[in-house]
C-alpha cells in the first residue's frame, strides 16, 4: 500500500527518511521538531547549523544521527493566518519539495507528520487533505512507500460533515441490520450449499432438477441486500454429487480474471488501476500472474473502488475472492457509505477508516 496512515512516534520509524516540521532557523523547537532533535542527539543541531536555515515551503536534508532512519528532511510549514496569505500553496510545497528531495536521495520509504497542524495552527482537517492530495499525486508518477504519521488522536481530524455523515450511516445500517445480516448470511449459505428446502419459493421453481442455482444475494433471495442482482444461473455442483472434474469445470471466472476483464472494460491501464487502488506494483503483478490468487478482503475492495464498481458488482467481485460485504462489520458499512455516495477516492476512504479506528483499504 503506497500511502499508509499510521499512529506512531515518528522518531521511532525505521524508514529511509522522516520529515521534520521545523522552523526557518532549523535550530530546533517544540512539537515534532523538539522530539526529533531530542532523539537524534546533539549531532543533529550541529548539522542543521551548517544549512543556513530554510525558507517556508522548502526542504533541506541531513543524516539521521541517532535515529533509526537514514535521513531527516527538514521542511518549514506556513503559520496559519486565516488562509489568505498563500498558506495552502506553501504547505503543498512542503510535501512536494520533501518528496522530490527524498526521491533524489533514492529513498524507498518516507514518513511525514501533519506539517503545520500543531503549533502553526493549520486547521487539521485541511492539513490532512493537503497532505493526502500531494502525496497521492506524487505516487501516481513514482513508486515509494509514504506514511502519514499521526502522533495522537486529537491531532487527527477529517471534516466535521464527513465524519457526522458517516457516523449517521453507521448508526442506521450497522445497528439496524445487525441481527438480520446473520439471517442474510444463513440464506447466502443455504443458496451456496444447495439445500433445496432453504431457498425461497421462486428460486426453487427456477432450478432445473439436479442443478443447484447459484445466485448472488439479491432482493429476491436475500431481502436485506438492496439491489436485485441475481448471478446468471450456472450449473453449480453440490459436493456430494459432482466429480472433481465437473467441479473444476464449473468454476466460473476467478477474482483476478474478473479484475483484468474489468480493467479492460473500463479502458484503463493496469498501472492506473493499482495506483488508484493504493496497491503496490508487486502485489498487482502477483494477482495478475496467478488466476487463482486469493487477495485479502481489503485488497479486493481496494480494486472494486479503483474500478468504481456499483454495489452489486462489488459484491460479485468480492464473492470471487470468497468474501461478502457484511453489515455487522463497521469497515464494510463505511465502504458501503462511500460506494453509495459514489465517492471512489481510496485516499479519502482511508482517511475516514482511520478516523473510525478501522483497518485501511489496500494490502
Ligand atoms: N511523531 C509524529 N508526529 C508528531 C510528534 C511525533 N513524535 N510530535 C508531534 N507530532 C505531530 C503533532 O501532533 C502535529 O500533528 O506533528 C504535527 C505538527 O505539529 P508541530 O510539531 O507543532 O509542527 P508545526 O505545527 O508545523 O509547527 C512548527 O513548532 O515545534 C515548533 O520548531 C517548530 O517552530 C516550529 C513549529
mmCIF file of C-alpha atoms and ligand atoms in Angstrom:
data_model
loop_
_atom_site.group_PDB
_atom_site.id
_atom_site.type_symbol
_atom_site.label_atom_id
_atom_site.label_comp_id
_atom_site.label_asym_id
_atom_site.label_seq_id
_atom_site.Cartn_x
_atom_site.Cartn_y
_atom_site.Cartn_z
ATOM 1 C CA UNK A 1 0.000 0.000 0.000
ATOM 2 C CA UNK A 2 1.997 3.078 -1.181
ATOM 3 C CA UNK A 3 0.264 5.559 1.183
ATOM 4 C CA UNK A 4 -0.426 4.485 4.774
ATOM 5 C CA UNK A 5 -1.841 6.456 7.685
ATOM 6 C CA UNK A 6 -0.413 5.147 10.962
ATOM 7 C CA UNK A 7 -0.375 6.014 14.638
ATOM 8 C CA UNK A 8 3.268 6.278 15.761
ATOM 9 C CA UNK A 9 6.062 8.398 17.170
ATOM 10 C CA UNK A 10 7.947 9.421 14.003
ATOM 11 C CA UNK A 11 11.306 9.293 15.822
ATOM 12 C CA UNK A 12 10.932 5.502 16.162
ATOM 13 C CA UNK A 13 10.356 4.751 12.486
ATOM 14 C CA UNK A 14 12.993 2.800 10.557
ATOM 15 C CA UNK A 15 12.093 4.172 7.130
ATOM 16 C CA UNK A 16 14.645 5.749 4.766
ATOM 17 C CA UNK A 17 13.638 9.308 5.656
ATOM 18 C CA UNK A 18 11.452 11.065 8.185
ATOM 19 C CA UNK A 19 10.255 14.617 7.675
ATOM 20 C CA UNK A 20 10.618 17.227 10.390
ATOM 21 C CA UNK A 21 8.134 20.099 10.742
ATOM 22 C CA UNK A 22 10.844 22.645 11.547
ATOM 23 C CA UNK A 23 11.039 26.411 11.734
ATOM 24 C CA UNK A 24 13.110 28.576 9.387
ATOM 25 C CA UNK A 25 16.138 28.651 11.682
ATOM 26 C CA UNK A 26 16.360 24.824 11.625
ATOM 27 C CA UNK A 27 17.767 25.110 15.136
ATOM 28 C CA UNK A 28 15.071 23.057 16.867
ATOM 29 C CA UNK A 29 11.890 23.925 18.719
ATOM 30 C CA UNK A 30 8.935 22.110 20.264
ATOM 31 C CA UNK A 31 6.466 19.585 18.888
ATOM 32 C CA UNK A 32 7.822 17.050 16.410
ATOM 33 C CA UNK A 33 10.875 19.301 15.839
ATOM 34 C CA UNK A 34 11.751 19.064 19.518
ATOM 35 C CA UNK A 35 11.109 15.308 19.625
ATOM 36 C CA UNK A 36 13.342 14.666 16.595
ATOM 37 C CA UNK A 37 16.202 16.800 17.905
ATOM 38 C CA UNK A 38 15.952 15.156 21.311
ATOM 39 C CA UNK A 39 16.022 11.608 19.930
ATOM 40 C CA UNK A 40 18.649 12.355 17.246
ATOM 41 C CA UNK A 41 21.106 13.798 19.752
ATOM 42 C CA UNK A 42 23.229 16.977 19.702
ATOM 43 C CA UNK A 43 24.879 15.988 16.435
ATOM 44 C CA UNK A 44 21.709 16.983 14.589
ATOM 45 C CA UNK A 45 21.862 20.576 15.816
ATOM 46 C CA UNK A 46 25.450 20.785 14.592
ATOM 47 C CA UNK A 47 24.455 19.520 11.118
ATOM 48 C CA UNK A 48 21.456 21.875 10.964
ATOM 49 C CA UNK A 49 23.681 24.788 11.969
ATOM 50 C CA UNK A 50 25.573 24.383 8.669
ATOM 51 C CA UNK A 51 22.440 24.558 6.481
ATOM 52 C CA UNK A 52 21.868 28.309 6.789
ATOM 53 C CA UNK A 53 18.194 27.997 7.675
ATOM 54 C CA UNK A 54 15.309 27.092 5.358
ATOM 55 C CA UNK A 55 12.546 29.129 3.685
ATOM 56 C CA UNK A 56 8.880 28.302 4.301
ATOM 57 C CA UNK A 57 7.714 25.718 1.778
ATOM 58 C CA UNK A 58 11.242 24.493 1.092
ATOM 59 C CA UNK A 59 13.132 21.462 2.425
ATOM 60 C CA UNK A 60 16.692 20.552 3.375
ATOM 61 C CA UNK A 61 18.207 17.208 4.351
ATOM 62 C CA UNK A 62 20.610 15.831 6.971
ATOM 63 C CA UNK A 63 21.637 12.354 8.091
ATOM 64 C CA UNK A 64 19.533 10.590 10.716
ATOM 65 C CA UNK A 65 22.135 10.866 13.510
ATOM 66 C CA UNK A 66 20.997 8.609 16.352
ATOM 67 C CA UNK A 67 17.574 7.971 14.825
ATOM 68 C CA UNK A 68 16.773 4.624 13.119
ATOM 69 C CA UNK A 69 16.073 6.419 9.820
ATOM 70 C CA UNK A 70 18.792 7.198 7.256
ATOM 71 C CA UNK A 71 17.820 10.825 6.588
ATOM 72 C CA UNK A 72 15.881 13.654 8.195
ATOM 73 C CA UNK A 73 14.216 16.062 5.778
ATOM 74 C CA UNK A 74 13.596 19.422 7.420
ATOM 75 C CA UNK A 75 10.784 21.440 5.954
ATOM 76 C CA UNK A 76 9.153 24.623 7.174
ATOM 77 C CA UNK A 77 5.390 24.799 7.026
ATOM 78 C CA UNK A 78 3.366 28.035 6.923
ATOM 79 C CA UNK A 79 1.849 29.551 10.030
ATOM 80 C CA UNK A 80 -1.938 29.619 9.639
ATOM 81 C CA UNK A 81 -3.250 33.171 9.441
ATOM 82 C CA UNK A 82 -6.752 32.579 8.114
ATOM 83 C CA UNK A 83 -5.803 31.168 4.734
ATOM 84 C CA UNK A 84 -5.405 34.493 2.983
ATOM 85 C CA UNK A 85 -1.602 34.632 2.820
ATOM 86 C CA UNK A 86 -0.844 31.735 0.476
ATOM 87 C CA UNK A 87 -0.675 29.201 3.310
ATOM 88 C CA UNK A 88 -2.166 26.416 1.216
ATOM 89 C CA UNK A 89 0.348 26.778 -1.608
ATOM 90 C CA UNK A 90 3.233 26.881 0.858
ATOM 91 C CA UNK A 91 2.011 23.776 2.678
ATOM 92 C CA UNK A 92 1.635 21.891 -0.617
ATOM 93 C CA UNK A 93 5.141 22.957 -1.494
ATOM 94 C CA UNK A 94 6.461 21.449 1.776
ATOM 95 C CA UNK A 95 5.210 17.991 0.719
ATOM 96 C CA UNK A 96 6.336 18.322 -2.891
ATOM 97 C CA UNK A 97 9.858 19.568 -2.073
ATOM 98 C CA UNK A 98 10.311 16.944 0.668
ATOM 99 C CA UNK A 99 9.208 14.126 -1.664
ATOM 100 C CA UNK A 100 11.434 15.369 -4.506
ATOM 101 C CA UNK A 101 14.395 15.560 -2.102
ATOM 102 C CA UNK A 102 13.689 12.025 -0.836
ATOM 103 C CA UNK A 103 13.447 10.781 -4.429
ATOM 104 C CA UNK A 104 16.775 12.415 -5.344
ATOM 105 C CA UNK A 105 18.363 10.596 -2.388
ATOM 106 C CA UNK A 106 16.905 7.282 -3.591
ATOM 107 C CA UNK A 107 14.592 6.841 -0.598
ATOM 108 C CA UNK A 108 12.104 3.995 -0.880
ATOM 109 C CA UNK A 109 10.102 4.988 2.206
ATOM 110 C CA UNK A 110 9.314 8.375 3.791
ATOM 111 C CA UNK A 111 7.288 9.338 6.866
ATOM 112 C CA UNK A 112 5.527 12.707 7.301
ATOM 113 C CA UNK A 113 3.981 14.295 10.368
ATOM 114 C CA UNK A 114 0.984 16.535 9.647
ATOM 115 C CA UNK A 115 3.012 19.634 8.870
ATOM 116 C CA UNK A 116 1.768 22.968 10.295
ATOM 117 C CA UNK A 117 -1.189 21.288 12.050
ATOM 118 C CA UNK A 118 0.300 21.778 15.535
ATOM 119 C CA UNK A 119 1.929 24.997 16.798
ATOM 120 C CA UNK A 120 1.452 26.639 13.396
ATOM 121 C CA UNK A 121 -2.305 26.248 13.753
ATOM 122 C CA UNK A 122 -3.251 24.956 10.311
ATOM 123 C CA UNK A 123 -6.803 23.501 10.536
ATOM 124 C CA UNK A 124 -6.183 19.796 10.987
ATOM 125 C CA UNK A 125 -8.780 18.505 8.510
ATOM 126 C CA UNK A 126 -7.446 20.802 5.757
ATOM 127 C CA UNK A 127 -3.836 19.933 6.641
ATOM 128 C CA UNK A 128 -4.722 16.238 6.243
ATOM 129 C CA UNK A 129 -6.446 16.731 2.887
ATOM 130 C CA UNK A 130 -3.437 18.665 1.533
ATOM 131 C CA UNK A 131 -1.012 16.022 2.763
ATOM 132 C CA UNK A 132 -3.020 13.182 1.177
ATOM 133 C CA UNK A 133 -3.587 15.044 -2.095
ATOM 134 C CA UNK A 134 0.074 15.984 -2.586
ATOM 135 C CA UNK A 135 1.391 12.542 -1.627
ATOM 136 C CA UNK A 136 -1.202 10.774 -3.800
ATOM 137 C CA UNK A 137 -0.289 12.993 -6.773
ATOM 138 C CA UNK A 138 3.399 12.158 -6.298
ATOM 139 C CA UNK A 139 2.616 8.414 -6.053
ATOM 140 C CA UNK A 140 0.798 8.480 -9.397
ATOM 141 C CA UNK A 141 4.195 9.105 -11.015
ATOM 142 C CA UNK A 142 6.570 7.455 -8.531
ATOM 143 C CA UNK A 143 6.979 4.217 -6.586
ATOM 144 C CA UNK A 144 7.601 4.946 -2.912
ATOM 145 C CA UNK A 145 6.051 3.903 0.417
ATOM 146 C CA UNK A 146 4.820 7.019 2.186
ATOM 147 C CA UNK A 147 3.498 7.193 5.750
ATOM 148 C CA UNK A 148 1.396 9.933 7.275
ATOM 149 C CA UNK A 149 2.213 9.605 10.969
ATOM 150 C CA UNK A 150 -0.441 10.557 13.485
ATOM 151 C CA UNK A 151 1.062 11.061 16.891
ATOM 152 C CA UNK A 152 -2.072 11.439 18.930
ATOM 153 C CA UNK A 153 -5.772 11.082 18.168
ATOM 154 C CA UNK A 154 -6.591 14.713 18.801
ATOM 155 C CA UNK A 155 -4.149 15.810 16.121
ATOM 156 C CA UNK A 156 -6.193 13.904 13.523
ATOM 157 C CA UNK A 157 -9.396 15.303 12.126
ATOM 158 C CA UNK A 158 -11.420 14.622 8.997
ATOM 159 C CA UNK A 159 -14.048 17.179 8.005
ATOM 160 C CA UNK A 160 -16.855 17.507 10.531
ATOM 161 C CA UNK A 161 -19.584 16.972 7.907
ATOM 162 C CA UNK A 162 -17.964 13.851 6.504
ATOM 163 C CA UNK A 163 -17.432 12.434 9.988
ATOM 164 C CA UNK A 164 -21.006 13.035 11.128
ATOM 165 C CA UNK A 165 -22.404 11.807 7.790
ATOM 166 C CA UNK A 166 -20.557 8.517 8.123
ATOM 167 C CA UNK A 167 -21.412 8.193 11.818
ATOM 168 C CA UNK A 168 -25.118 8.567 10.936
ATOM 169 C CA UNK A 169 -24.827 5.995 8.130
ATOM 170 C CA UNK A 170 -23.135 3.530 10.500
ATOM 171 C CA UNK A 171 -25.792 4.185 13.112
ATOM 172 C CA UNK A 172 -28.617 3.403 10.696
ATOM 173 C CA UNK A 173 -27.147 0.452 8.897
ATOM 174 C CA UNK A 174 -24.722 -1.116 11.310
ATOM 175 C CA UNK A 175 -27.158 -1.313 14.204
ATOM 176 C CA UNK A 176 -30.373 -1.824 12.217
ATOM 177 C CA UNK A 177 -29.443 -4.905 10.218
ATOM 178 C CA UNK A 178 -27.000 -6.308 12.700
ATOM 179 C CA UNK A 179 -29.446 -9.097 13.609
ATOM 180 C CA UNK A 180 -30.782 -9.606 10.074
ATOM 181 C CA UNK A 181 -27.336 -9.800 8.498
ATOM 182 C CA UNK A 182 -26.922 -13.153 10.237
ATOM 183 C CA UNK A 183 -30.158 -14.273 8.614
ATOM 184 C CA UNK A 184 -28.890 -12.957 5.274
ATOM 185 C CA UNK A 185 -25.711 -14.945 5.784
ATOM 186 C CA UNK A 186 -27.796 -18.029 6.548
ATOM 187 C CA UNK A 187 -29.755 -17.578 3.292
ATOM 188 C CA UNK A 188 -26.497 -16.934 1.457
ATOM 189 C CA UNK A 189 -25.051 -20.164 2.853
ATOM 190 C CA UNK A 190 -28.169 -22.170 2.043
ATOM 191 C CA UNK A 191 -28.113 -20.893 -1.561
ATOM 192 C CA UNK A 192 -24.485 -21.880 -1.812
ATOM 193 C CA UNK A 193 -24.833 -25.165 -0.054
ATOM 194 C CA UNK A 194 -27.641 -26.300 -2.222
ATOM 195 C CA UNK A 195 -30.200 -27.214 0.381
ATOM 196 C CA UNK A 196 -33.424 -27.112 -1.611
ATOM 197 C CA UNK A 197 -35.611 -26.577 1.424
ATOM 198 C CA UNK A 198 -33.921 -23.285 2.383
ATOM 199 C CA UNK A 199 -34.272 -21.493 -0.926
ATOM 200 C CA UNK A 200 -37.145 -19.025 -1.136
ATOM 201 C CA UNK A 201 -40.031 -20.372 -3.285
ATOM 202 C CA UNK A 202 -39.257 -18.555 -6.538
ATOM 203 C CA UNK A 203 -35.660 -19.771 -6.591
ATOM 204 C CA UNK A 204 -36.860 -23.362 -6.264
ATOM 205 C CA UNK A 205 -39.112 -23.015 -9.319
ATOM 206 C CA UNK A 206 -36.207 -21.762 -11.473
ATOM 207 C CA UNK A 207 -33.949 -24.585 -10.576
ATOM 208 C CA UNK A 208 -33.788 -27.403 -13.100
ATOM 209 C CA UNK A 209 -33.836 -30.816 -11.387
ATOM 210 C CA UNK A 210 -30.349 -31.853 -10.299
ATOM 211 C CA UNK A 211 -28.938 -28.362 -10.787
ATOM 212 C CA UNK A 212 -28.295 -26.021 -7.926
ATOM 213 C CA UNK A 213 -28.895 -22.377 -8.651
ATOM 214 C CA UNK A 214 -26.005 -20.072 -7.863
ATOM 215 C CA UNK A 215 -27.222 -16.576 -7.128
ATOM 216 C CA UNK A 216 -25.515 -13.579 -5.620
ATOM 217 C CA UNK A 217 -27.512 -12.308 -2.650
ATOM 218 C CA UNK A 218 -30.266 -10.190 -4.150
ATOM 219 C CA UNK A 219 -33.552 -8.578 -3.225
ATOM 220 C CA UNK A 220 -35.261 -11.806 -4.252
ATOM 221 C CA UNK A 221 -33.362 -14.360 -2.261
ATOM 222 C CA UNK A 222 -31.922 -12.240 0.481
ATOM 223 C CA UNK A 223 -34.251 -9.289 1.129
ATOM 224 C CA UNK A 224 -31.564 -7.392 3.089
ATOM 225 C CA UNK A 225 -29.425 -6.596 0.090
ATOM 226 C CA UNK A 226 -30.759 -3.593 -1.795
ATOM 227 C CA UNK A 227 -30.201 -4.368 -5.434
ATOM 228 C CA UNK A 228 -31.658 -7.208 -7.404
ATOM 229 C CA UNK A 229 -28.620 -8.749 -8.876
ATOM 230 C CA UNK A 230 -29.084 -12.442 -9.353
ATOM 231 C CA UNK A 231 -25.980 -14.002 -10.821
ATOM 232 C CA UNK A 232 -26.766 -15.811 -14.083
ATOM 233 C CA UNK A 233 -27.947 -19.366 -13.482
ATOM 234 C CA UNK A 234 -24.909 -21.633 -13.657
ATOM 235 C CA UNK A 235 -24.599 -25.319 -13.138
ATOM 236 C CA UNK A 236 -23.102 -25.445 -9.676
ATOM 237 C CA UNK A 237 -22.041 -28.724 -8.216
ATOM 238 C CA UNK A 238 -23.389 -29.950 -4.922
ATOM 239 C CA UNK A 239 -20.260 -31.506 -3.437
ATOM 240 C CA UNK A 240 -21.841 -34.856 -2.826
ATOM 241 C CA UNK A 241 -22.912 -35.329 -6.482
ATOM 242 C CA UNK A 242 -20.303 -33.792 -8.784
ATOM 243 C CA UNK A 243 -16.938 -35.272 -9.614
ATOM 244 C CA UNK A 244 -13.817 -33.146 -9.176
ATOM 245 C CA UNK A 245 -13.553 -32.502 -12.929
ATOM 246 C CA UNK A 246 -17.167 -31.243 -13.019
ATOM 247 C CA UNK A 247 -16.408 -29.073 -10.017
ATOM 248 C CA UNK A 248 -13.308 -27.543 -11.626
ATOM 249 C CA UNK A 249 -15.109 -27.216 -14.991
ATOM 250 C CA UNK A 250 -17.954 -25.350 -13.337
ATOM 251 C CA UNK A 251 -15.629 -22.896 -11.563
ATOM 252 C CA UNK A 252 -16.551 -19.547 -13.020
ATOM 253 C CA UNK A 253 -14.305 -16.563 -13.571
ATOM 254 C CA UNK A 254 -11.719 -16.142 -10.801
ATOM 255 C CA UNK A 255 -11.097 -12.876 -8.936
ATOM 256 C CA UNK A 256 -8.038 -11.984 -10.988
ATOM 257 C CA UNK A 257 -9.791 -12.845 -14.261
ATOM 258 C CA UNK A 258 -12.677 -10.587 -13.331
ATOM 259 C CA UNK A 259 -10.233 -7.843 -12.263
ATOM 260 C CA UNK A 260 -8.361 -7.951 -15.571
ATOM 261 C CA UNK A 261 -11.631 -8.089 -17.529
ATOM 262 C CA UNK A 262 -12.957 -5.046 -15.657
ATOM 263 C CA UNK A 263 -9.717 -3.108 -16.251
ATOM 264 C CA UNK A 264 -10.105 -3.750 -19.988
ATOM 265 C CA UNK A 265 -13.811 -2.870 -19.926
ATOM 266 C CA UNK A 266 -13.020 0.427 -18.153
ATOM 267 C CA UNK A 267 -10.322 1.178 -20.724
ATOM 268 C CA UNK A 268 -7.710 1.944 -18.060
ATOM 269 C CA UNK A 269 -4.156 0.650 -17.741
ATOM 270 C CA UNK A 270 -3.018 -1.817 -15.082
ATOM 271 C CA UNK A 271 -0.888 0.932 -13.504
ATOM 272 C CA UNK A 272 -3.802 3.369 -13.373
ATOM 273 C CA UNK A 273 -5.868 0.709 -11.635
ATOM 274 C CA UNK A 274 -3.407 -0.358 -8.949
ATOM 275 C CA UNK A 275 -2.365 3.215 -8.225
ATOM 276 C CA UNK A 276 -5.998 4.243 -7.833
ATOM 277 C CA UNK A 277 -6.378 1.264 -5.528
ATOM 278 C CA UNK A 278 -3.338 2.377 -3.493
ATOM 279 C CA UNK A 279 -1.836 -1.073 -4.131
ATOM 280 C CA UNK A 280 1.833 -1.525 -4.981
ATOM 281 C CA UNK A 281 3.014 -2.866 -8.314
ATOM 282 C CA UNK A 282 4.480 -6.059 -6.840
ATOM 283 C CA UNK A 283 1.182 -7.171 -5.343
ATOM 284 C CA UNK A 284 -0.666 -6.366 -8.548
ATOM 285 C CA UNK A 285 1.695 -8.482 -10.625
ATOM 286 C CA UNK A 286 1.222 -11.406 -8.194
ATOM 287 C CA UNK A 287 -2.543 -11.179 -8.726
ATOM 288 C CA UNK A 288 -2.145 -10.715 -12.472
ATOM 289 C CA UNK A 289 0.091 -13.784 -12.845
ATOM 290 C CA UNK A 290 -1.948 -16.210 -10.742
ATOM 291 C CA UNK A 291 -5.554 -16.724 -11.863
ATOM 292 C CA UNK A 292 -6.386 -18.375 -8.532
ATOM 293 C CA UNK A 293 -4.675 -15.747 -6.356
ATOM 294 C CA UNK A 294 -6.741 -15.059 -3.222
ATOM 295 C CA UNK A 295 -6.363 -11.393 -2.187
ATOM 296 C CA UNK A 296 -7.185 -10.073 1.259
ATOM 297 C CA UNK A 297 -10.665 -8.584 1.593
ATOM 298 C CA UNK A 298 -9.266 -5.056 1.849
ATOM 299 C CA UNK A 299 -7.179 -5.588 -1.299
ATOM 300 C CA UNK A 300 -10.206 -6.951 -3.166
ATOM 301 C CA UNK A 301 -12.271 -3.970 -2.034
ATOM 302 C CA UNK A 302 -9.480 -1.518 -2.976
ATOM 303 C CA UNK A 303 -9.699 -2.778 -6.566
ATOM 304 C CA UNK A 304 -13.518 -2.540 -6.526
ATOM 305 C CA UNK A 305 -13.088 1.111 -5.505
ATOM 306 C CA UNK A 306 -10.422 1.740 -8.149
ATOM 307 C CA UNK A 307 -12.775 0.290 -10.792
ATOM 308 C CA UNK A 308 -15.607 2.425 -9.389
ATOM 309 C CA UNK A 309 -17.962 -0.553 -9.323
ATOM 310 C CA UNK A 310 -21.593 -0.185 -8.198
ATOM 311 C CA UNK A 311 -22.548 -2.149 -5.099
ATOM 312 C CA UNK A 312 -23.922 -5.272 -6.866
ATOM 313 C CA UNK A 313 -20.710 -5.650 -8.862
ATOM 314 C CA UNK A 314 -18.659 -5.056 -5.709
ATOM 315 C CA UNK A 315 -20.493 -7.978 -4.093
ATOM 316 C CA UNK A 316 -19.897 -10.117 -7.172
ATOM 317 C CA UNK A 317 -16.187 -9.313 -7.274
ATOM 318 C CA UNK A 318 -15.803 -9.898 -3.524
ATOM 319 C CA UNK A 319 -17.527 -13.243 -3.913
ATOM 320 C CA UNK A 320 -14.900 -14.304 -6.460
ATOM 321 C CA UNK A 321 -12.335 -13.817 -3.720
ATOM 322 C CA UNK A 322 -14.532 -15.603 -1.162
ATOM 323 C CA UNK A 323 -15.818 -12.568 0.727
ATOM 324 C CA UNK A 324 -19.115 -10.741 1.254
ATOM 325 C CA UNK A 325 -19.992 -7.257 2.483
ATOM 326 C CA UNK A 326 -21.463 -7.628 5.922
ATOM 327 C CA UNK A 327 -23.430 -5.001 7.729
ATOM 328 C CA UNK A 328 -22.296 -6.312 11.054
ATOM 329 C CA UNK A 329 -18.818 -5.038 10.228
ATOM 330 C CA UNK A 330 -18.085 -1.307 10.566
ATOM 331 C CA UNK A 331 -15.333 -1.405 7.951
ATOM 332 C CA UNK A 332 -17.800 -2.810 5.393
ATOM 333 C CA UNK A 333 -20.507 -0.301 6.335
ATOM 334 C CA UNK A 334 -18.096 2.625 5.832
ATOM 335 C CA UNK A 335 -17.062 1.253 2.431
ATOM 336 C CA UNK A 336 -20.739 0.869 1.534
ATOM 337 C CA UNK A 337 -21.265 4.531 2.569
ATOM 338 C CA UNK A 338 -18.670 5.724 0.081
ATOM 339 C CA UNK A 339 -19.884 3.476 -2.737
ATOM 340 C CA UNK A 340 -23.492 4.519 -2.138
ATOM 341 C CA UNK A 341 -22.320 8.142 -2.346
ATOM 342 C CA UNK A 342 -20.250 7.344 -5.440
ATOM 343 C CA UNK A 343 -17.086 8.580 -3.749
ATOM 344 C CA UNK A 344 -14.339 6.268 -5.023
ATOM 345 C CA UNK A 345 -11.359 8.211 -3.696
ATOM 346 C CA UNK A 346 -9.402 5.492 -1.911
ATOM 347 C CA UNK A 347 -7.348 8.077 -0.006
ATOM 348 C CA UNK A 348 -10.426 9.842 1.311
ATOM 349 C CA UNK A 349 -11.917 6.491 2.258
ATOM 350 C CA UNK A 350 -8.745 5.602 4.157
ATOM 351 C CA UNK A 351 -8.810 8.930 5.979
ATOM 352 C CA UNK A 352 -12.340 8.088 7.133
ATOM 353 C CA UNK A 353 -11.474 4.485 8.029
ATOM 354 C CA UNK A 354 -8.581 5.760 10.107
ATOM 355 C CA UNK A 355 -10.860 8.267 11.858
ATOM 356 C CA UNK A 356 -13.147 5.368 12.828
ATOM 357 C CA UNK A 357 -10.237 3.203 14.005
ATOM 358 C CA UNK A 358 -10.689 0.709 11.170
ATOM 359 C CA UNK A 359 -8.070 -1.042 9.046
ATOM 360 C CA UNK A 360 -7.286 0.761 5.793
ATOM 361 C CA UNK A 361 -8.036 -0.223 2.209
ATOM 362 C CA UNK A 362 -5.202 -1.837 0.305
ATOM 363 C CA UNK A 363 -2.753 -4.570 1.135
HETATM 364 N N1 LIG B 1 5.770 11.957 15.948
HETATM 365 C C1 LIG B 1 4.881 12.249 14.981
HETATM 366 N N2 LIG B 1 4.159 13.378 14.942
HETATM 367 C C2 LIG B 1 4.322 14.241 15.973
HETATM 368 C C3 LIG B 1 5.240 14.009 17.036
HETATM 369 C C4 LIG B 1 5.972 12.802 16.981
HETATM 370 N N3 LIG B 1 6.870 12.482 17.922
HETATM 371 N N4 LIG B 1 5.163 15.068 17.893
HETATM 372 C C5 LIG B 1 4.230 15.907 17.394
HETATM 373 N N5 LIG B 1 3.718 15.410 16.245
HETATM 374 C C6 LIG B 1 2.702 15.985 15.384
HETATM 375 C C7 LIG B 1 1.692 16.899 16.017
HETATM 376 O O1 LIG B 1 0.671 16.121 16.668
HETATM 377 C C8 LIG B 1 1.159 17.612 14.784
HETATM 378 O O2 LIG B 1 0.128 16.809 14.190
HETATM 379 O O3 LIG B 1 3.337 16.778 14.408
HETATM 380 C C9 LIG B 1 2.356 17.637 13.826
HETATM 381 C C10 LIG B 1 2.957 19.019 13.619
HETATM 382 O O4 LIG B 1 2.914 19.743 14.840
HETATM 383 P P1 LIG B 1 4.169 20.649 15.309
HETATM 384 O O5 LIG B 1 5.279 19.793 15.710
HETATM 385 O O6 LIG B 1 3.646 21.631 16.294
HETATM 386 O O7 LIG B 1 4.650 21.411 13.986
HETATM 387 P P2 LIG B 1 4.010 22.673 13.241
HETATM 388 O O8 LIG B 1 2.564 22.823 13.513
HETATM 389 O O9 LIG B 1 4.455 22.542 11.829
HETATM 390 O O10 LIG B 1 4.752 23.914 13.935
HETATM 391 C C11 LIG B 1 6.144 24.046 13.694
HETATM 392 O O11 LIG B 1 6.561 24.259 16.014
HETATM 393 O O12 LIG B 1 7.898 22.792 17.121
HETATM 394 C C12 LIG B 1 7.881 24.035 16.524
HETATM 395 O O13 LIG B 1 10.138 24.369 15.777
HETATM 396 C C13 LIG B 1 8.807 24.063 15.353
HETATM 397 O O14 LIG B 1 8.539 26.408 15.097
HETATM 398 C C14 LIG B 1 8.175 25.155 14.561
HETATM 399 C C15 LIG B 1 6.700 24.930 14.766
#
